[in-house]
XYZ file of C-alpha atoms in Angstrom:
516
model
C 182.523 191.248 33.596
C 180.585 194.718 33.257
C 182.752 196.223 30.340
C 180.541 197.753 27.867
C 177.179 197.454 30.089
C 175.729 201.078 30.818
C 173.399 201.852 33.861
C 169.953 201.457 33.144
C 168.003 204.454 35.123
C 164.498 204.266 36.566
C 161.294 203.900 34.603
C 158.315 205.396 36.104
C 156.877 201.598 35.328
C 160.122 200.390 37.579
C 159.046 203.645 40.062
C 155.587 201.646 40.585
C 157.564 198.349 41.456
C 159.391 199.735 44.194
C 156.399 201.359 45.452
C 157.297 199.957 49.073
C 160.212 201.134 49.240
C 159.357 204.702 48.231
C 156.227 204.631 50.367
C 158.605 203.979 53.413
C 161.237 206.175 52.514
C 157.875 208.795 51.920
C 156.609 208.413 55.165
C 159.926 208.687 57.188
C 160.893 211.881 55.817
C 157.486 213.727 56.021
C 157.938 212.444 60.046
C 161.027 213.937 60.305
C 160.123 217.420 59.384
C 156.431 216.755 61.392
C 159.081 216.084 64.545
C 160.096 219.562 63.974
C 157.093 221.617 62.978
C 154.421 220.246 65.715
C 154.492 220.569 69.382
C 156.560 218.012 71.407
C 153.350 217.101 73.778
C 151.243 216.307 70.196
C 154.007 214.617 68.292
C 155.430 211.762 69.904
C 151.966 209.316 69.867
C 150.501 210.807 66.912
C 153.940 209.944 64.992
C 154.336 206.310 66.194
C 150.530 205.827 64.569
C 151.593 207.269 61.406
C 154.573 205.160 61.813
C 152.100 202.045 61.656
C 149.986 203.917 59.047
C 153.804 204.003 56.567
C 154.359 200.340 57.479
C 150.710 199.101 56.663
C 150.500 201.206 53.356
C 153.996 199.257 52.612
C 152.663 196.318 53.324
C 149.713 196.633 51.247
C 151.901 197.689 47.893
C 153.561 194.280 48.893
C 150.547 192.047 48.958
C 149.238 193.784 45.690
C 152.685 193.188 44.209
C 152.248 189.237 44.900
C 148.841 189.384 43.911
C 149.733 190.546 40.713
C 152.396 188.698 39.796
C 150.728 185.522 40.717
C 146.967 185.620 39.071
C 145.650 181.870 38.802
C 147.893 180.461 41.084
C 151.401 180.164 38.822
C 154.766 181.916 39.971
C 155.503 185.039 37.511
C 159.390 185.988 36.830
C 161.142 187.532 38.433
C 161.245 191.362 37.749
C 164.733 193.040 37.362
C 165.589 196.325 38.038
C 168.991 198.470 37.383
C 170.252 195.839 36.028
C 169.169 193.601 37.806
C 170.660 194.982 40.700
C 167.328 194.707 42.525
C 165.120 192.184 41.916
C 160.820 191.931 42.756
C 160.366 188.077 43.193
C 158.080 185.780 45.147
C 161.660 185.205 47.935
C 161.518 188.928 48.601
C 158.244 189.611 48.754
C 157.442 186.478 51.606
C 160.182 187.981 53.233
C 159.045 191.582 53.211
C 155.666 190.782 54.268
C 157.266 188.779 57.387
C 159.853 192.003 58.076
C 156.641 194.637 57.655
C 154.085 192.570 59.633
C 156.915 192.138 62.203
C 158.258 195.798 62.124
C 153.879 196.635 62.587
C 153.961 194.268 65.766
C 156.632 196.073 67.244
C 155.430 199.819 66.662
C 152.304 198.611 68.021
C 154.246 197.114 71.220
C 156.200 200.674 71.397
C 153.093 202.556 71.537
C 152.246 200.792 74.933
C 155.702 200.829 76.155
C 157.293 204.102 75.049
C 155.463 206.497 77.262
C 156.393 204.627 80.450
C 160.020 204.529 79.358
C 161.711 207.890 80.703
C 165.565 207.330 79.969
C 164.064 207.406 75.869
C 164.726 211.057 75.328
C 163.269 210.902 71.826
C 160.045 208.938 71.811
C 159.401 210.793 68.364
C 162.617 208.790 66.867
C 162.026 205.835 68.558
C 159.143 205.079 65.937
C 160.511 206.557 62.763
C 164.172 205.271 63.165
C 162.523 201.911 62.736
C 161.946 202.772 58.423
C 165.069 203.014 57.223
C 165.991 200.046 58.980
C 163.057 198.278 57.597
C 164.266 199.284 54.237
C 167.603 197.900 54.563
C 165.733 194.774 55.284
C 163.896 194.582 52.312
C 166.777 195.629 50.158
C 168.789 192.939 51.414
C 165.911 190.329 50.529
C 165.351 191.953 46.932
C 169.339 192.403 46.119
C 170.518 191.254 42.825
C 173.906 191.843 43.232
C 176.537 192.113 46.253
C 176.812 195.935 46.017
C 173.103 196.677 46.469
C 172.872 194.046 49.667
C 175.909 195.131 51.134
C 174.200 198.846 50.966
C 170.835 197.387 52.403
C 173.186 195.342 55.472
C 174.452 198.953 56.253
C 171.554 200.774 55.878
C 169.781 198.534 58.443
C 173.058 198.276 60.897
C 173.791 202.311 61.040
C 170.006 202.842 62.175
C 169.703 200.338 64.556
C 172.841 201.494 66.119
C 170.838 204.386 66.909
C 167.851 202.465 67.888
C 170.094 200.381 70.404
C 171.338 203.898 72.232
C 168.342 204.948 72.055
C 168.032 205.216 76.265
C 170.007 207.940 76.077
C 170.056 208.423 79.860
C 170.627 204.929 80.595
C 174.631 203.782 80.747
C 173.271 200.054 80.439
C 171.755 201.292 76.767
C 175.333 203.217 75.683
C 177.124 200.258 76.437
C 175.001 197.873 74.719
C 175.010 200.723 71.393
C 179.161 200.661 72.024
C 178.882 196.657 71.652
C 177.222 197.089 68.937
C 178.613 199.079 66.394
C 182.077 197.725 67.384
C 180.739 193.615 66.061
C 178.456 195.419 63.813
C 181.645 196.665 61.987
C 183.386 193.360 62.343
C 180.554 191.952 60.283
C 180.174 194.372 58.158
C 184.270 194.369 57.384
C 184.340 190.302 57.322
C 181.215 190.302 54.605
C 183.062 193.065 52.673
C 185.923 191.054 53.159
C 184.348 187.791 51.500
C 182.712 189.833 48.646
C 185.574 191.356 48.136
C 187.440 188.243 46.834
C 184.149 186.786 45.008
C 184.488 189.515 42.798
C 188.191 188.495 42.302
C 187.657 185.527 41.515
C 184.386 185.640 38.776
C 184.766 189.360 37.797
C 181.337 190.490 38.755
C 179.083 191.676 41.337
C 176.195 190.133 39.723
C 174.776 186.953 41.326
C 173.732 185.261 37.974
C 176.506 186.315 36.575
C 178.928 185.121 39.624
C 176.490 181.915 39.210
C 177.886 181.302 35.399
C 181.759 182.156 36.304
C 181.614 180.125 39.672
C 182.180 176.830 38.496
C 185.497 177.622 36.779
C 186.628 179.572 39.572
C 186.275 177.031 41.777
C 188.454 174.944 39.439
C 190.695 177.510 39.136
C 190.873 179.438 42.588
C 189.292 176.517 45.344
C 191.280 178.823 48.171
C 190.321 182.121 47.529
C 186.727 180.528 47.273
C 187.336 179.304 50.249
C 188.010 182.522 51.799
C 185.310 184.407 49.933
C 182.327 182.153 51.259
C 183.823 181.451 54.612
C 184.261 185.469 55.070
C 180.487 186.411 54.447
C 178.788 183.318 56.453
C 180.829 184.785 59.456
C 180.263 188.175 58.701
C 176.224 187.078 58.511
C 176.616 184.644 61.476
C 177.464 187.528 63.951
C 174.097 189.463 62.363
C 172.130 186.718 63.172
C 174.005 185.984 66.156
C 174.784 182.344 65.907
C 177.423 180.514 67.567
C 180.121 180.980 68.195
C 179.750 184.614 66.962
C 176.927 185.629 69.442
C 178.663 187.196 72.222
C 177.098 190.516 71.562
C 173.619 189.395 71.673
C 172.908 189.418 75.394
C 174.607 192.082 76.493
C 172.806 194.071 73.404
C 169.593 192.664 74.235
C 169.407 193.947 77.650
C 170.451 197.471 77.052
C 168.453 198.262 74.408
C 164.586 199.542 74.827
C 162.821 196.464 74.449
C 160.715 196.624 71.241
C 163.892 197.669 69.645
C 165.180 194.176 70.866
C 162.727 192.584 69.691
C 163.192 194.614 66.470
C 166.786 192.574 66.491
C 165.367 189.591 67.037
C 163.110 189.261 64.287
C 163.416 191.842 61.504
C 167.541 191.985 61.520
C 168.027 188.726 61.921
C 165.362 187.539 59.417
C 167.399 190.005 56.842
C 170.440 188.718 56.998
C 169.337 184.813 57.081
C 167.681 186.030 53.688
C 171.193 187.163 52.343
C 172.928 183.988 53.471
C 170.006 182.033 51.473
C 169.991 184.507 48.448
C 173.715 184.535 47.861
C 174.003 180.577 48.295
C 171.150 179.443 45.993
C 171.637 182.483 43.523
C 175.073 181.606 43.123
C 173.907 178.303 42.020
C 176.354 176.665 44.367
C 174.259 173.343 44.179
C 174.395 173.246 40.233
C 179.001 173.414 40.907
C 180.486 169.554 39.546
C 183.881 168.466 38.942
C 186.795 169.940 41.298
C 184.617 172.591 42.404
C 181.804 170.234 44.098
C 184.485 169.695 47.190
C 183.861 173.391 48.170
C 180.140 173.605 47.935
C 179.833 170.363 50.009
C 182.611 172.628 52.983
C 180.289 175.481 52.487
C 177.559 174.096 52.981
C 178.449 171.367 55.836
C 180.075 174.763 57.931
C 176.726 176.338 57.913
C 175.584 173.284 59.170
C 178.276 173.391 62.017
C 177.091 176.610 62.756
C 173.564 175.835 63.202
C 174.497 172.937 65.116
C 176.766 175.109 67.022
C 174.105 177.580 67.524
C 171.679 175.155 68.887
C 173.867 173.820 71.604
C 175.312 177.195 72.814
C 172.124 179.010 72.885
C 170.242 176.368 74.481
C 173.087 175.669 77.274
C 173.994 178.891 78.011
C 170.804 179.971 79.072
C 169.964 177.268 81.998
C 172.101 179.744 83.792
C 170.203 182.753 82.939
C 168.447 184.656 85.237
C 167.310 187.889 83.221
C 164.247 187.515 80.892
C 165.840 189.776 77.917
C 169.312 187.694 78.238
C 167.424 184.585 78.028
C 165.433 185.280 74.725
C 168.551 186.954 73.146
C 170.248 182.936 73.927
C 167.224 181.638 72.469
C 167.025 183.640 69.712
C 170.789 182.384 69.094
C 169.453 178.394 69.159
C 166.538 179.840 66.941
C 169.096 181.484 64.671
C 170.368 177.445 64.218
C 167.369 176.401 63.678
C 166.620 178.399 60.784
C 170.358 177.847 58.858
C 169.364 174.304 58.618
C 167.233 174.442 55.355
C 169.799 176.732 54.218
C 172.929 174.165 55.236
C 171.037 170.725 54.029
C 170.781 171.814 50.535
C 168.621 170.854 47.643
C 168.792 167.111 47.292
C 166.185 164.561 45.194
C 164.338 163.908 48.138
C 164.306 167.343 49.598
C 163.432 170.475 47.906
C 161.022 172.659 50.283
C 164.100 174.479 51.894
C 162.597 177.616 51.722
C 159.049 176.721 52.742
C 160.618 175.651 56.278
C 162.312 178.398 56.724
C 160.167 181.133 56.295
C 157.452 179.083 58.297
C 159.994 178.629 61.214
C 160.802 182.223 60.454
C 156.569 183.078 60.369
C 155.824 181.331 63.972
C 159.415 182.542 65.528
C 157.891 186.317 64.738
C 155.030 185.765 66.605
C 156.148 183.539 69.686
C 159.167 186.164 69.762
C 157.522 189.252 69.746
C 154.405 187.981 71.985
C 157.199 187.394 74.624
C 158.818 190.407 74.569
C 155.430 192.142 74.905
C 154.377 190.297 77.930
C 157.705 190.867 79.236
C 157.033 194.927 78.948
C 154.108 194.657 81.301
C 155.510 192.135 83.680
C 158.865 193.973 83.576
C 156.969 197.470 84.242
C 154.845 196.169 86.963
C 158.044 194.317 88.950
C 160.631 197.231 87.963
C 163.201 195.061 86.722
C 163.903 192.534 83.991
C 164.656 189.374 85.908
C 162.700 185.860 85.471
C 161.415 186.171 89.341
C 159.305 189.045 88.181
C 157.432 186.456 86.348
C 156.834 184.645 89.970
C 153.058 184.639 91.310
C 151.738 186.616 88.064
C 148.420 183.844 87.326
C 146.753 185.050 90.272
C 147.464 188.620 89.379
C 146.512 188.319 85.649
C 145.610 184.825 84.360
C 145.166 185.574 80.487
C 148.265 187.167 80.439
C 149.603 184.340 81.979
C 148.343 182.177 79.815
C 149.106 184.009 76.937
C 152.613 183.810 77.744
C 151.839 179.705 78.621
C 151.396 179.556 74.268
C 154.357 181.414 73.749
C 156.063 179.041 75.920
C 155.026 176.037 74.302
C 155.446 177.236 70.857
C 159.058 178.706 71.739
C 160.047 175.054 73.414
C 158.377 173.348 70.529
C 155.629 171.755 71.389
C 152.487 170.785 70.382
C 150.006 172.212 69.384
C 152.074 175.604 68.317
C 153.438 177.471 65.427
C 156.951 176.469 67.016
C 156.184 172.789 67.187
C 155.333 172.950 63.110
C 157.938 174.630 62.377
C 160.757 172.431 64.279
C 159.171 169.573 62.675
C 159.293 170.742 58.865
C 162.939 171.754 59.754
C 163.773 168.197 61.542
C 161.798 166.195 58.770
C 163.667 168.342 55.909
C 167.520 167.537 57.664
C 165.797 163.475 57.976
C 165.647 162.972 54.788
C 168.634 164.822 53.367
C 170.151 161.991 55.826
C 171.820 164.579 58.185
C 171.028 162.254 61.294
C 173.727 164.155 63.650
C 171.855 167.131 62.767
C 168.392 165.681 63.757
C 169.849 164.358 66.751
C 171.373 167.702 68.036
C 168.221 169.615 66.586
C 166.385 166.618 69.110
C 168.739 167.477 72.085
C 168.972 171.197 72.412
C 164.890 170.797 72.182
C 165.275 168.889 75.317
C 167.417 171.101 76.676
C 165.374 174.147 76.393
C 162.867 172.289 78.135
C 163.843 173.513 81.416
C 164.360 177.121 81.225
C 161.212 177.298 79.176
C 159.199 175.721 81.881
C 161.020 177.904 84.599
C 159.478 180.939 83.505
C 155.869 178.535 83.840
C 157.056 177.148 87.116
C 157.112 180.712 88.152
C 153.884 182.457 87.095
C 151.863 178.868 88.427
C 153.664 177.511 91.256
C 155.695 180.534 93.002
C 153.925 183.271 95.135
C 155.402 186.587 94.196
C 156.355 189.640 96.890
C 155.530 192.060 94.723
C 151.766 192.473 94.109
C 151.849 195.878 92.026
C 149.283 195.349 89.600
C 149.774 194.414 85.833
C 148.787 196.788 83.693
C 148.580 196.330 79.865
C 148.224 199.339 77.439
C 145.437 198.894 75.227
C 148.614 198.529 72.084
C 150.228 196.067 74.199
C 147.198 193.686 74.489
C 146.647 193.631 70.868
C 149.735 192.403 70.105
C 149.819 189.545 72.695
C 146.749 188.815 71.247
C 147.147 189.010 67.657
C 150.203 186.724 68.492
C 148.293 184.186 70.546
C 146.255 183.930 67.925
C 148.409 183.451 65.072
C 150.396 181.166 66.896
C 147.361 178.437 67.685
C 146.301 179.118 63.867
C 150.193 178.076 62.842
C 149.762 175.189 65.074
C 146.125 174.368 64.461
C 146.728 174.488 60.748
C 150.161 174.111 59.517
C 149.180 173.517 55.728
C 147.423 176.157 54.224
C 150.398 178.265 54.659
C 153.266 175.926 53.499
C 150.929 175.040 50.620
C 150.589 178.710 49.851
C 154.539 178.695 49.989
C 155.119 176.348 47.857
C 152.514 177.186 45.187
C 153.946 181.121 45.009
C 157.612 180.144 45.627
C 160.202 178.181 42.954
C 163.996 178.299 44.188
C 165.096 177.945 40.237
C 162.472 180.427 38.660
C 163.178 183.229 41.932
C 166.533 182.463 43.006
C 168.760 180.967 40.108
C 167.743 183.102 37.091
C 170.231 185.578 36.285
């Protein structure tokens, strides 16, 4: 309960922690008033670089963060702010260097695409709206308590709203932003919802607190546990969209601009994976015995379903797909499965790198994901339209690009050697020997599956003559991030240790997660 405790204010010393944060919020106001005060023909490219300038100074405060709380190799506490409303840990910080590198990728991609993109009304927006977003994502990885991630999921859902409608003269974009906010506010209502009767039930908002009070709860109220956990993994499951809650995703996908897709793909659903993963192993679920041990093992086998779920859907429902955006908003939903397995198999005595799989899987899905959508923007700007047959003919009218695209493929399908091949293996090795057979066989299948839509879009850049021989153009922006994802993609594949090594040596689930 939080009778008697007072709020504990801000320390200049706690001012230097959340230096990321600040710089962020720092940087998107000063754009906002430079929006206004300079000349609409100067503005628009020379604030999507300082954009990128904001996100890399972020990023920096970030790596100096981990550097200093991890001199000579050993993982430092956890440092807790406002009560430890908001906490600076090794889990947030891998998270917000994924969510910042990503969020870089994409401003970069926007740069090349933006200008080209007449229904955006508001190219100066178009970059800045992407910080406060980013900052929702970072305070749902660093939330101690429900309150403050609840406020980071709606920080990061109201501006991407706007990001989605962003085509303002496109119908295609309103209806996607319309979508949008309507399941956006489902999800937000359903994890409200399932907070709402956690609190009930343990008194607190707190997660080490909630940890302490859970196992009596669960002895005491097993239903309204029930409801409370069941609530928030739906209300997260549409975020992410995994099955069956994923029904927005296309149609969202394909309406809005795509780096701002691409934004959804990777930084949003990243964010909320991290508060399904926070809230489960901060709550010290694992640790519940006795009566209460019936509903961790539910809880825990219906995120499982839901991956599972996920997998099948995504994977199935896009052998019918015939637009490029549709089809990597379906994979995205498969990918989404993929990464709830190390959350769903638990912590067993056999098993403990959960989190190492998932943020490599979540690593080499940033770059495959994000190297697609860029190649996409040229191909898509060159054939003026977003189906797969724009794809058809394009080795003999740019071969590296094609080729690029070939890695993406291969990683995104899961094979070797690729980031995506790694990181399906960690995943498939880590549900192996937690025993969860069905789940390696389904994780097997919908691999095999994917197969053929992945080598469609192959089939028709190598083996299919295109009509339409307008040239493909890349923007200098737009070849550095196909690039810098190639690149990062063979390195993932080429050497899959150093980083889970690196993981694992920063990273402990009881010292960063389960310490109140």
């Amino acid at each position: 309960m939080y009778e008697g405790v007072s709020f504990i204010p801000l320390t200049w010393t706690d001012m230097r922690y959340l230096a990321p944060e600040f710089s962020l919020a720092a940087a998107f106001l000063i754009l906002i008033l430079l929006d206004l005060l300079l000349p609409k023909r100067v503005n628009r490219i020379s604030i999507g670089w300082l954009t990128l300038a904001g996100i890399l100074v972020s990023l920096l405060f970030v790596v100096l963060r981990m550097i200093d709380m991890n001199i000579g190799g050993a993982s430092a506490e956890a440092i807790h702010l406002l009560g430890n409303s908001y906490r600076i840990d090794d889990f947030a910080s891998l998270l917000k260097l994924v969510f910042l590198t990503g969020t870089a990728l994409i401003v970069l991609l926007a740069l090349g695409s933006a200008r080209d993109e007449e229904a955006i009304t508001d190219k100066s927006e178009y970059y800045y709206m992407l910080l406060p977003a980013l900052i929702g994502a970072m305070m749902m990885a660093s939330s101690g308590n429900l309150v403050t991630l609840y406020i980071g999921l709606e920080l990061l859902s109201l501006t991407s709203y706007v990001l989605v409608g962003m085509r303002r003269k496109s119908l295609q974009s309103a209806e996607a932003a319309f979508k949008y906010v309507v399941t956006g506010g489902i999800s937000s209502a359903m994890v409200l919802f399932g907070m709402s009767y956690i609190y009930g039930i343990t008194g607190s908002v707190d997660l080490g607190t909630i940890a302490e009070a859970l196992p009596r709860a669960l002895n005491d109220f097993k239903a309204l546990a029930y409801v409370g956990f069941f609530f928030m993994i739906a209300g997260f499951g549409i975020k992410i969209a995994a099955a069956p809650f994923h029904a927005w995703a296309p149609d969202v996908y394909q309406g809005a601009p795509t780096p701002v897709s691409a934004f959804l793909a990777i930084v949003a659903k990243g964010a909320a994976l991290a508060a399904i993963f926070r809230i489960i192993f901060s709550t010290a679920l694992i640790a519940v015995t006795g009566d209460g041990a019936e509903v961790f093992k539910d809880v825990f086998f219906a995120i499982l379903v839901i991956a599972a779920a996920a997998m099948l859907v995504g994977t199935t429902t896009a052998l019918r797909q015939k637009n490029m955006k549709r089809l990597l908003a379906l994979s995205g939903v498969a990918n989404a499965g993929y990464m709830l397995v190390p959350i769903g198999i638990s912590i067993t005595v056999v098993h403990s790198s959960n989190f190492s799989e998932f943020v490599y899987y979540l690593v080499a899905y940033l770059f495959m994901t994000i190297g697609a959508f860029a190649v996409f923007t040229v191909v898509s700007k060159a054939s003026l339209h977003d189906e797969i047959k724009g794809f058809a003919g394009m080795y003999y009218r740019a071969p590296w690009t094609a080729a690029a695209m070939v890695i993406f493929v291969l990683s995104l399908a899961g094979l070797p050697v690729s980031g995506g091949f790694f990181g399906k293996l960690f995943i498939l090795l880590g549900a192996a020997s937690a025993k969860a057979y069905w789940l390696v066989a389904i994780m097997v299948i919908s691999s095999v599956i994917s197969y053929y839509f992945y080598f469609g879009l192959v089939r028709q850049m190598f083996m299919r003559s295109g009509n339409d021989e307008n040239e493909i153009r890349i923007p200098g922006g737009t070849a550095i991030v196909i690039w810098l994802c190639v690149a990062a993609t063979i390195a993932l594949g080429l050497f899959p240790g150093p980083l889970m090594e690196w993981i694992d040596a920063v990273f402990s689930i009881k010292g960063d997660l389960m310490v109140g």
